[in-house]
Amino acid sequence: MKNIKKIFAGMLVATAAFGFFGCSDDTEEDDELVVSFSESGTTEKEITMTAPANYDAYDVHIAYTIDGSTPDVKFDSTAYNTVVTEEGSTNTDKILARYLEYFDYGTADIYSSENKPTFDTSVTITAIAFYVNPTGDNGKPKAVKGSSAQTYTVSLADSVVTATASDTNANGGTFKLSKSGNTNMIHYFDTSDAPFDSGSYKNCYYQIQFSYKGNGFGNWYLYVRQAGSGTLVNPTALGFTTTTTKYVANGTYKSSAFNSTKGTVTTGVSLDLYKSSDSSTAWKNLTVNGESDSAYFELATDGSSTLSSDAK
């Protein structure tokens, strides 16, 4: 699979338009669509995911998460038909923008064999395979996905936490580009260099996931993990007011920091975080600093109540 981000308009739009939070009856399940995993490396493990290739002559894609949730592929045939009519246009950016209006991968990423995820901490991957038949059984497009998701646990020895945990770090700090898990569609920043303790939860740190949706914009999700094991901490156990058990808060962002097709981060640019998609004023205005492979930004979360009170 070629670079995912810039071939949405070419490969994926030519074959499908789907959403992880869409709604459609044009979807069926196939228990032979199974994802398998393999790994290489010791202190850092590169993960390979495979599914039946060219299944029924259609390209099979894999959606995966590392936050404990199950990616749910739901096909929107109306969006598919709308986008396909634009296929012959020479305005690739226009095609991509229209396509992504109907595509929301949430916390999931799309696996690419040319940009395999690597991890230096333990994590559980949940993945599901899918493809789209543009004519279906009755001349209408139909999506086909695995009847169940497959999970795989990347096991690594807990790393030694050298920084001194402090409750003062519970309000945020310096978010550095994470060493693992990044692809050209997903970027993680965390505060693992400055962990904090919260009650019985030791060596906690914040992690922000930035999910690319198109040039200049996407979604963000804020988690709390434990250093070494990478275990997700239920935010309500730390006193956060939230309706989810996975992330503390989420929203949208505007920034050109993640536009690179190579997956590198553009530094020296602004990063505006919004707490809801219809916000007109950014909740936080940040600047991404450093080099592309060691990017960072400063973020004070202002405490749990302010952070999560109006997050959607």
Short mmCIF file of C-alpha atoms in Angstrom, two decimals:
data_model
loop_
_atom_site.label_atom_id
_atom_site.label_comp_id
_atom_site.label_asym_id
_atom_site.label_seq_id
_atom_site.Cartn_x
_atom_site.Cartn_y
_atom_site.Cartn_z
CA MET A 1 0.00 0.00 0.00
CA LYS A 2 1.42 3.36 -0.95
CA ASN A 3 1.45 6.39 1.26
CA ILE A 4 -2.07 6.45 2.71
CA LYS A 5 -2.55 10.15 3.30
CA LYS A 6 -2.01 11.36 -0.27
CA ILE A 7 -3.57 8.42 -2.06
CA PHE A 8 -6.96 8.67 -0.39
CA ALA A 9 -8.13 10.59 -3.45
CA GLY A 10 -6.54 8.10 -5.82
CA MET A 11 -6.78 4.61 -4.38
CA LEU A 12 -9.40 4.80 -1.66
CA VAL A 13 -11.75 7.23 -3.37
CA ALA A 14 -11.61 5.13 -6.51
CA THR A 15 -12.67 2.10 -4.51
CA ALA A 16 -14.60 3.29 -1.47
CA ALA A 17 -15.91 5.93 0.83
CA PHE A 18 -16.59 4.78 4.33
CA GLY A 19 -16.74 6.05 7.89
CA PHE A 20 -16.13 4.65 11.31
CA PHE A 21 -19.16 6.47 12.66
CA GLY A 22 -21.35 6.35 9.58
CA CYS A 23 -24.66 4.64 9.02
CA SER A 24 -25.62 2.25 6.25
CA ASP A 25 -27.38 -1.01 5.49
CA ASP A 26 -24.95 -1.73 2.65
CA THR A 27 -22.50 -3.66 4.80
CA GLU A 28 -21.99 -7.37 5.28
CA GLU A 29 -19.62 -9.48 7.35
CA ASP A 30 -17.26 -12.25 6.26
CA ASP A 31 -15.61 -14.48 8.84
CA GLU A 32 -12.76 -15.24 6.41
CA LEU A 33 -11.58 -11.64 6.55
CA VAL A 34 -9.09 -12.17 9.36
CA VAL A 35 -6.11 -10.02 10.31
CA SER A 36 -2.89 -11.73 11.37
CA PHE A 37 0.13 -10.17 13.07
CA SER A 38 3.88 -10.63 13.26
CA GLU A 39 6.61 -8.59 14.91
CA SER A 40 10.33 -7.94 14.61
CA GLY A 41 12.80 -6.24 16.90
CA THR A 42 13.65 -6.43 20.59
CA THR A 43 13.66 -3.12 22.46
CA GLU A 44 11.46 -1.62 19.73
CA LYS A 45 9.03 -3.82 17.83
CA GLU A 46 7.81 -3.22 14.30
CA ILE A 47 4.38 -4.74 13.67
CA THR A 48 3.28 -6.30 10.40
CA MET A 49 -0.43 -6.85 9.80
CA THR A 50 -1.75 -8.99 6.98
CA ALA A 51 -5.19 -9.80 5.60
CA PRO A 52 -6.27 -11.76 2.52
CA ALA A 53 -4.70 -9.92 -0.44
CA ASN A 54 -6.88 -8.88 -3.37
CA TYR A 55 -9.84 -10.58 -1.79
CA ASP A 56 -12.34 -11.32 -4.57
CA ALA A 57 -10.13 -9.01 -6.68
CA TYR A 58 -10.66 -6.08 -4.29
CA ASP A 59 -8.01 -4.35 -2.21
CA VAL A 60 -8.36 -5.18 1.47
CA HIS A 61 -7.56 -2.50 4.04
CA ILE A 62 -6.96 -2.80 7.79
CA ALA A 63 -8.17 -0.35 10.43
CA TYR A 64 -6.59 -0.61 13.87
CA THR A 65 -6.57 1.08 17.27
CA ILE A 66 -4.25 0.97 20.27
CA ASP A 67 -6.59 2.53 22.84
CA GLY A 68 -8.63 -0.55 23.63
CA SER A 69 -11.56 0.40 21.40
CA THR A 70 -12.76 -1.63 18.42
CA PRO A 71 -12.65 0.09 15.02
CA ASP A 72 -16.10 -0.06 13.48
CA VAL A 73 -16.24 0.23 9.70
CA LYS A 74 -19.63 1.40 8.48
CA PHE A 75 -20.19 2.11 4.83
CA ASP A 76 -21.95 5.23 3.54
CA SER A 77 -23.10 4.41 0.00
CA THR A 78 -24.45 7.92 -0.54
CA ALA A 79 -21.05 9.40 0.22
CA TYR A 80 -19.44 6.81 -2.02
CA ASN A 81 -21.61 7.75 -4.98
CA THR A 82 -21.08 11.46 -4.37
CA VAL A 83 -17.31 11.15 -4.30
CA VAL A 84 -17.01 8.78 -7.24
CA THR A 85 -18.70 11.35 -9.47
CA GLU A 86 -15.70 13.59 -8.76
CA GLU A 87 -13.16 10.95 -9.67
CA GLY A 88 -12.41 12.34 -13.13
CA SER A 89 -11.63 15.81 -11.80
CA THR A 90 -8.03 17.05 -11.93
CA ASN A 91 -8.49 18.92 -8.64
CA THR A 92 -7.11 16.29 -6.27
CA ASP A 93 -7.40 18.53 -3.21
CA LYS A 94 -11.09 19.08 -3.93
CA ILE A 95 -11.69 15.35 -4.25
CA LEU A 96 -9.83 14.65 -1.01
CA ALA A 97 -11.67 17.37 0.89
CA ARG A 98 -15.08 16.16 -0.26
CA TYR A 99 -14.18 12.57 0.48
CA LEU A 100 -13.04 13.30 4.02
CA GLU A 101 -16.30 15.04 4.78
CA TYR A 102 -17.78 11.54 4.91
CA PHE A 103 -14.81 9.75 6.45
CA ASP A 104 -14.11 9.84 10.17
CA TYR A 105 -11.66 7.22 11.39
CA GLY A 106 -11.89 8.41 14.99
CA THR A 107 -9.07 6.94 17.07
CA ALA A 108 -8.31 4.30 14.42
CA ASP A 109 -5.48 4.35 11.90
CA ILE A 110 -5.24 2.67 8.51
CA TYR A 111 -2.40 0.17 8.31
CA SER A 112 0.23 0.75 5.64
CA SER A 113 2.91 -1.82 4.79
CA GLU A 114 5.19 1.06 3.83
CA ASN A 115 4.79 2.84 7.14
CA LYS A 116 4.44 0.09 9.72
CA PRO A 117 3.80 1.13 13.33
CA THR A 118 6.57 0.51 15.84
CA PHE A 119 6.30 0.42 19.61
CA ASP A 120 8.80 0.68 22.44
CA THR A 121 6.24 -0.01 25.14
CA SER A 122 3.60 -2.68 25.63
CA VAL A 123 0.33 -2.09 23.83
CA THR A 124 -2.69 -4.04 22.60
CA ILE A 125 -3.66 -3.64 18.94
CA THR A 126 -7.24 -4.20 17.80
CA ALA A 127 -7.73 -4.54 14.05
CA ILE A 128 -10.41 -5.33 11.49
CA ALA A 129 -10.12 -5.95 7.74
CA PHE A 130 -12.54 -4.60 5.13
CA TYR A 131 -13.01 -3.89 1.44
CA VAL A 132 -15.66 -2.35 -0.80
CA ASN A 133 -17.30 -4.00 -3.78
CA PRO A 134 -18.36 -1.04 -5.98
CA THR A 135 -21.19 -2.98 -7.65
CA GLY A 136 -22.27 -5.30 -4.85
CA ASP A 137 -24.84 -8.01 -5.49
CA ASN A 138 -27.43 -5.74 -7.10
CA GLY A 139 -25.36 -3.12 -8.88
CA LYS A 140 -25.05 -0.97 -5.76
CA PRO A 141 -21.83 -0.54 -3.74
CA LYS A 142 -21.44 -2.76 -0.71
CA ALA A 143 -18.84 -2.87 2.05
CA VAL A 144 -17.53 -6.15 3.41
CA LYS A 145 -15.75 -6.39 6.76
CA GLY A 146 -14.51 -9.09 9.07
CA SER A 147 -17.17 -10.56 11.33
CA SER A 148 -14.99 -9.78 14.34
CA ALA A 149 -11.89 -7.80 15.21
CA GLN A 150 -8.57 -9.43 16.04
CA THR A 151 -6.31 -8.35 18.89
CA TYR A 152 -2.58 -8.64 19.38
CA THR A 153 -0.52 -7.67 22.41
CA VAL A 154 2.93 -6.20 21.91
CA SER A 155 4.88 -7.25 25.01
CA LEU A 156 7.97 -5.35 26.09
CA ALA A 157 9.75 -5.18 29.42
CA ASP A 158 8.74 -2.17 31.45
CA SER A 159 11.19 0.65 30.90
CA VAL A 160 12.80 2.33 33.87
CA VAL A 161 11.17 5.64 34.75
CA THR A 162 14.05 7.99 35.44
CA ALA A 163 12.10 11.18 35.96
CA THR A 164 10.75 11.98 39.41
CA ALA A 165 6.99 11.73 39.53
CA SER A 166 5.35 14.86 40.84
CA ASP A 167 1.74 15.84 41.36
CA THR A 168 2.59 19.21 39.79
CA ASN A 169 2.99 17.39 36.46
CA ALA A 170 -0.68 16.42 36.60
CA ASN A 171 -1.56 19.76 35.03
CA GLY A 172 0.38 19.16 31.84
CA GLY A 173 3.83 20.29 30.75
CA THR A 174 6.03 19.57 27.75
CA PHE A 175 4.49 17.18 25.23
CA LYS A 176 7.22 15.56 23.13
CA LEU A 177 6.73 13.54 19.96
CA SER A 178 6.44 9.93 21.07
CA LYS A 179 9.12 7.53 19.95
CA SER A 180 6.67 4.88 18.81
CA GLY A 181 3.24 4.34 17.28
CA ASN A 182 3.48 7.23 14.80
CA THR A 183 2.46 6.87 11.16
CA ASN A 184 1.73 9.40 8.44
CA MET A 185 -1.89 9.64 9.61
CA ILE A 186 -1.44 9.42 13.38
CA HIS A 187 0.95 11.36 15.62
CA TYR A 188 1.38 10.91 19.37
CA PHE A 189 2.88 13.41 21.81
CA ASP A 190 3.32 12.62 25.51
CA THR A 191 4.70 13.82 28.83
CA SER A 192 6.40 10.54 29.77
CA ASP A 193 9.56 12.48 30.71
CA ALA A 194 7.61 14.05 33.57
CA PRO A 195 5.27 11.45 35.09
CA PHE A 196 2.95 12.09 38.00
CA ASP A 197 1.30 9.98 40.68
CA SER A 198 -2.42 10.05 41.35
CA GLY A 199 -3.55 8.01 44.33
CA SER A 200 -2.74 4.36 43.66
CA TYR A 201 -1.81 5.13 40.04
CA LYS A 202 1.94 5.61 39.78
CA ASN A 203 4.07 7.09 36.99
CA CYS A 204 1.19 8.43 34.93
CA TYR A 205 1.65 10.64 31.91
CA TYR A 206 -0.49 12.38 29.32
CA GLN A 207 -0.63 11.34 25.69
CA ILE A 208 -2.29 13.27 22.87
CA GLN A 209 -3.21 11.54 19.64
CA PHE A 210 -3.55 13.68 16.51
CA SER A 211 -5.52 11.99 13.73
CA TYR A 212 -5.12 13.47 10.27
CA LYS A 213 -8.31 14.17 8.29
CA GLY A 214 -6.99 16.53 5.62
CA ASN A 215 -4.46 19.30 5.10
CA GLY A 216 -4.62 21.60 8.10
CA PHE A 217 -7.17 19.76 10.24
CA GLY A 218 -8.08 16.60 12.12
CA ASN A 219 -9.11 15.19 15.51
CA TRP A 220 -7.29 15.00 18.83
CA TYR A 221 -7.73 12.72 21.85
CA LEU A 222 -6.10 13.08 25.27
CA TYR A 223 -5.28 9.91 27.25
CA VAL A 224 -3.55 9.07 30.51
CA ARG A 225 -1.14 6.12 30.47
CA GLN A 226 1.31 4.58 32.90
CA ALA A 227 4.99 4.83 32.04
CA GLY A 228 6.68 1.56 31.13
CA SER A 229 3.64 -0.63 30.61
CA GLY A 230 1.76 1.88 28.46
CA THR A 231 -1.46 0.86 30.24
CA LEU A 232 -4.39 3.21 29.69
CA VAL A 233 -5.82 4.64 32.90
CA ASN A 234 -9.56 5.16 33.17
CA PRO A 235 -9.77 8.97 33.44
CA THR A 236 -12.64 8.81 35.93
CA ALA A 237 -10.30 6.98 38.33
CA LEU A 238 -8.12 10.09 38.31
CA GLY A 239 -11.00 12.45 39.03
CA PHE A 240 -11.77 13.56 35.47
CA THR A 241 -15.39 14.15 34.51
CA THR A 242 -15.89 12.36 31.21
CA THR A 243 -18.33 9.97 29.59
CA THR A 244 -15.61 7.70 28.17
CA THR A 245 -13.36 5.17 29.87
CA LYS A 246 -10.55 5.65 27.35
CA TYR A 247 -9.71 9.31 26.85
CA VAL A 248 -9.94 12.35 29.08
CA ALA A 249 -11.12 14.74 26.38
CA ASN A 250 -11.22 15.12 22.62
CA GLY A 251 -11.94 17.62 19.90
CA THR A 252 -10.64 18.95 16.61
CA TYR A 253 -7.47 20.77 15.62
CA LYS A 254 -6.24 23.12 12.93
CA SER A 255 -2.56 23.04 11.97
CA SER A 256 -0.26 22.30 9.05
CA ALA A 257 2.10 20.46 11.42
CA PHE A 258 0.95 17.01 10.26
CA ASN A 259 0.51 17.59 6.52
CA SER A 260 3.74 15.90 5.42
CA THR A 261 3.17 12.78 3.34
CA LYS A 262 6.30 11.28 4.92
CA GLY A 263 4.81 11.46 8.38
CA THR A 264 7.30 14.02 9.69
CA VAL A 265 6.11 16.91 11.83
CA THR A 266 6.49 20.48 10.56
CA THR A 267 7.77 22.67 13.38
CA GLY A 268 7.51 26.41 13.89
CA VAL A 269 3.79 26.39 13.08
CA SER A 270 0.73 27.02 15.20
CA LEU A 271 -1.51 24.27 16.55
CA ASP A 272 -5.04 25.26 17.53
CA LEU A 273 -7.00 22.82 19.68
CA TYR A 274 -10.80 22.98 19.77
CA LYS A 275 -13.02 21.14 22.21
CA SER A 276 -15.83 20.61 19.73
CA SER A 277 -16.16 20.61 15.97
CA ASP A 278 -18.36 23.72 15.90
CA SER A 279 -16.10 25.88 18.08
CA SER A 280 -15.10 29.19 16.53
CA THR A 281 -12.46 29.98 19.14
CA ALA A 282 -9.56 27.68 19.89
CA TRP A 283 -9.41 26.23 23.40
CA LYS A 284 -5.60 26.29 23.19
CA ASN A 285 -3.26 28.00 20.73
CA LEU A 286 0.15 26.33 20.71
CA THR A 287 3.35 26.38 18.70
CA VAL A 288 5.12 23.21 17.64
CA ASN A 289 8.87 23.62 18.25
CA GLY A 290 12.06 21.59 17.82
CA GLU A 291 13.13 19.36 14.93
CA SER A 292 10.75 17.19 12.92
CA ASP A 293 11.81 14.00 14.71
CA SER A 294 11.84 15.60 18.16
CA ALA A 295 8.96 18.05 17.96
CA TYR A 296 7.35 19.31 21.14
CA PHE A 297 4.91 21.87 22.49
CA GLU A 298 3.91 23.21 25.89
CA LEU A 299 0.41 22.54 27.16
CA ALA A 300 -1.07 23.30 30.57
CA THR A 301 -4.24 21.30 30.99
CA ASP A 302 -5.49 23.71 33.67
CA GLY A 303 -6.68 20.88 35.87
CA SER A 304 -9.27 18.20 35.32
CA SER A 305 -12.44 20.27 35.69
CA THR A 306 -11.47 22.90 33.13
CA LEU A 307 -10.08 20.35 30.72
CA SER A 308 -13.07 18.05 30.48
CA SER A 309 -16.07 20.16 31.47
CA ASP A 310 -17.08 21.07 27.90
CA ALA A 311 -15.13 18.50 25.91
CA LYS A 312 -17.17 16.52 23.42
#
